[in-house]
Amino acid sequence: QVQLVESGGGSVQPGGSLRLSCAASGDTYTINSMGWYRQPPGKEREAVAIIETRGGRTVYADSVKGRFTISQDNVKNTVYLQMNSLNAGDTAMYFCVTCRTDQGDLCLQRISRVTFWGQGTQVTVSS
């Protein structure tokens, strides 16, 4: 089992920035990819960004490319999501996820590849 604890959500005005963190514990040796999904109000969950934990390769959803940056601290088993130029469309519950696959694209494109979910942290972008 892997436990994921997110932090860093909150409310921000359009154009602002937030940084999310996710700390993993437990069977962290099973993690090959890690990152973030989100669920906007009334919509289905969608992938945001994934990092391949061994090689550091990153992949992003088209909607966040150029604005969001995912990074990791392998010593702390923690991933971060720096979110800049936020807009109302980014309002969602953000979930930290892990995948067994070491192919970040699969973790990003196939929700069925997600093995563990965090409890979520709310991000609200509003003026």
GROMACS .gro file of C-alpha atoms in nm:
model
  127
    1GLN     CA    1   0.000   0.000   0.000
    2VAL     CA    2   0.100   0.359  -0.065
    3GLN     CA    3  -0.031   0.655   0.129
    4LEU     CA    4  -0.041   0.997  -0.036
    5VAL     CA    5  -0.087   1.324   0.150
    6GLU     CA    6  -0.144   1.642  -0.050
    7SER     CA    7  -0.108   2.001   0.065
    8GLY     CA    8  -0.094   2.349  -0.081
    9GLY     CA    9  -0.441   2.403  -0.222
   10GLY     CA   10  -0.643   2.717  -0.167
   11SER     CA   11  -0.807   3.015  -0.332
   12VAL     CA   12  -0.629   3.246  -0.572
   13GLN     CA   13  -0.719   3.520  -0.817
   14PRO     CA   14  -0.688   3.468  -1.194
   15GLY     CA   15  -0.329   3.501  -1.302
   16GLY     CA   16  -0.201   3.389  -0.964
   17SER     CA   17   0.012   3.094  -0.862
   18LEU     CA   18  -0.008   2.800  -0.623
   19ARG     CA   19   0.227   2.514  -0.538
   20LEU     CA   20   0.091   2.174  -0.448
   21SER     CA   21   0.290   1.907  -0.264
   22CYS     CA   22   0.233   1.535  -0.228
   23ALA     CA   23   0.426   1.315   0.012
   24ALA     CA   24   0.423   0.939  -0.040
   25SER     CA   25   0.478   0.677   0.228
   26GLY     CA   26   0.444   0.302   0.260
   27ASP     CA   27   0.548   0.076  -0.028
   28THR     CA   28   0.712   0.358  -0.222
   29TYR     CA   29   0.934   0.109  -0.408
   30THR     CA   30   0.625   0.021  -0.615
   31ILE     CA   31   0.596   0.374  -0.751
   32ASN     CA   32   0.730   0.422  -1.103
   33SER     CA   33   0.527   0.726  -1.200
   34MET     CA   34   0.366   0.989  -0.983
   35GLY     CA   35   0.171   1.304  -1.041
   36TRP     CA   36  -0.161   1.480  -1.046
   37TYR     CA   37  -0.514   1.439  -1.169
   38ARG     CA   38  -0.796   1.688  -1.110
   39GLN     CA   39  -1.175   1.690  -1.107
   40PRO     CA   40  -1.349   2.016  -1.197
   41PRO     CA   41  -1.698   2.073  -1.054
   42GLY     CA   42  -1.953   1.857  -1.232
   43LYS     CA   43  -1.694   1.695  -1.456
   44GLU     CA   44  -1.493   1.375  -1.470
   45ARG     CA   45  -1.141   1.336  -1.341
   46GLU     CA   46  -0.869   1.434  -1.586
   47ALA     CA   47  -0.494   1.401  -1.591
   48VAL     CA   48  -0.277   1.705  -1.528
   49ALA     CA   49   0.090   1.609  -1.506
   50ILE     CA   50   0.301   1.300  -1.443
   51ILE     CA   51   0.669   1.247  -1.364
   52GLU     CA   52   0.857   0.921  -1.415
   53THR     CA   53   1.020   0.883  -1.076
   54ARG     CA   54   1.337   0.707  -1.189
   55GLY     CA   55   1.428   0.910  -1.495
   56GLY     CA   56   1.252   1.237  -1.413
   57ARG     CA   57   1.077   1.258  -1.750
   58THR     CA   58   0.763   1.469  -1.733
   59VAL     CA   59   0.441   1.473  -1.934
   60TYR     CA   60   0.157   1.723  -1.923
   61ALA     CA   61  -0.202   1.762  -2.034
   62ASP     CA   62  -0.228   2.011  -2.320
   63SER     CA   63  -0.443   2.242  -2.107
   64VAL     CA   64  -0.160   2.308  -1.860
   65LYS     CA   65   0.153   2.296  -2.078
   66GLY     CA   66   0.366   2.603  -2.030
   67ARG     CA   67   0.186   2.702  -1.710
   68PHE     CA   68   0.233   2.407  -1.474
   69THR     CA   69   0.558   2.237  -1.375
   70ILE     CA   70   0.587   1.905  -1.198
   71SER     CA   71   0.900   1.816  -1.003
   72GLN     CA   72   1.013   1.566  -0.742
   73ASP     CA   73   1.235   1.519  -0.442
   74ASN     CA   74   1.326   1.151  -0.441
   75VAL     CA   75   1.481   1.168  -0.096
   76LYS     CA   76   1.155   1.292   0.052
   77ASN     CA   77   0.934   1.081  -0.181
   78THR     CA   78   0.754   1.402  -0.263
   79VAL     CA   79   0.626   1.552  -0.586
   80TYR     CA   80   0.534   1.914  -0.642
   81LEU     CA   81   0.310   2.093  -0.887
   82GLN     CA   82   0.392   2.458  -0.949
   83MET     CA   83   0.087   2.620  -1.106
   84ASN     CA   84   0.125   2.961  -1.268
   85SER     CA   85  -0.111   3.182  -1.469
   86LEU     CA   86  -0.409   3.015  -1.311
   87ASN     CA   87  -0.753   3.070  -1.460
   88ALA     CA   88  -1.108   2.976  -1.369
   89GLY     CA   89  -1.078   2.660  -1.576
   90ASP     CA   90  -0.818   2.531  -1.332
   91THR     CA   91  -1.069   2.527  -1.046
   92ALA     CA   92  -1.089   2.165  -0.933
   93MET     CA   93  -1.011   1.912  -0.667
   94TYR     CA   94  -0.652   1.806  -0.731
   95PHE     CA   95  -0.554   1.448  -0.653
   96CYS     CA   96  -0.206   1.308  -0.616
   97VAL     CA   97  -0.169   0.972  -0.791
   98THR     CA   98   0.081   0.694  -0.843
   99CYS     CA   99   0.119   0.441  -1.121
  100ARG     CA  100   0.315   0.116  -1.144
  101THR     CA  101   0.401   0.180  -1.507
  102ASP     CA  102   0.728   0.360  -1.571
  103GLN     CA  103   0.578   0.515  -1.884
  104GLY     CA  104   0.446   0.852  -1.784
  105ASP     CA  105   0.234   0.881  -2.098
  106LEU     CA  106   0.032   0.576  -1.996
  107CYS     CA  107  -0.016   0.709  -1.644
  108LEU     CA  108  -0.135   1.037  -1.797
  109GLN     CA  109  -0.359   0.891  -2.066
  110ARG     CA  110  -0.513   0.591  -1.890
  111ILE     CA  111  -0.685   0.654  -1.559
  112SER     CA  112  -0.704   0.276  -1.525
  113ARG     CA  113  -0.325   0.280  -1.474
  114VAL     CA  114  -0.354   0.479  -1.152
  115THR     CA  115  -0.291   0.254  -0.852
  116PHE     CA  116  -0.323   0.491  -0.556
  117TRP     CA  117  -0.506   0.819  -0.498
  118GLY     CA  118  -0.461   1.088  -0.237
  119GLN     CA  119  -0.756   1.245  -0.060
  120GLY     CA  120  -0.743   1.557  -0.276
  121THR     CA  121  -0.682   1.926  -0.221
  122GLN     CA  122  -0.913   2.200  -0.349
  123VAL     CA  123  -0.790   2.472  -0.582
  124THR     CA  124  -1.027   2.760  -0.651
  125VAL     CA  125  -0.948   3.036  -0.899
  126SER     CA  126  -1.185   3.328  -0.869
  127SER     CA  127  -1.186   3.705  -0.866
   0.00000   0.00000   0.00000
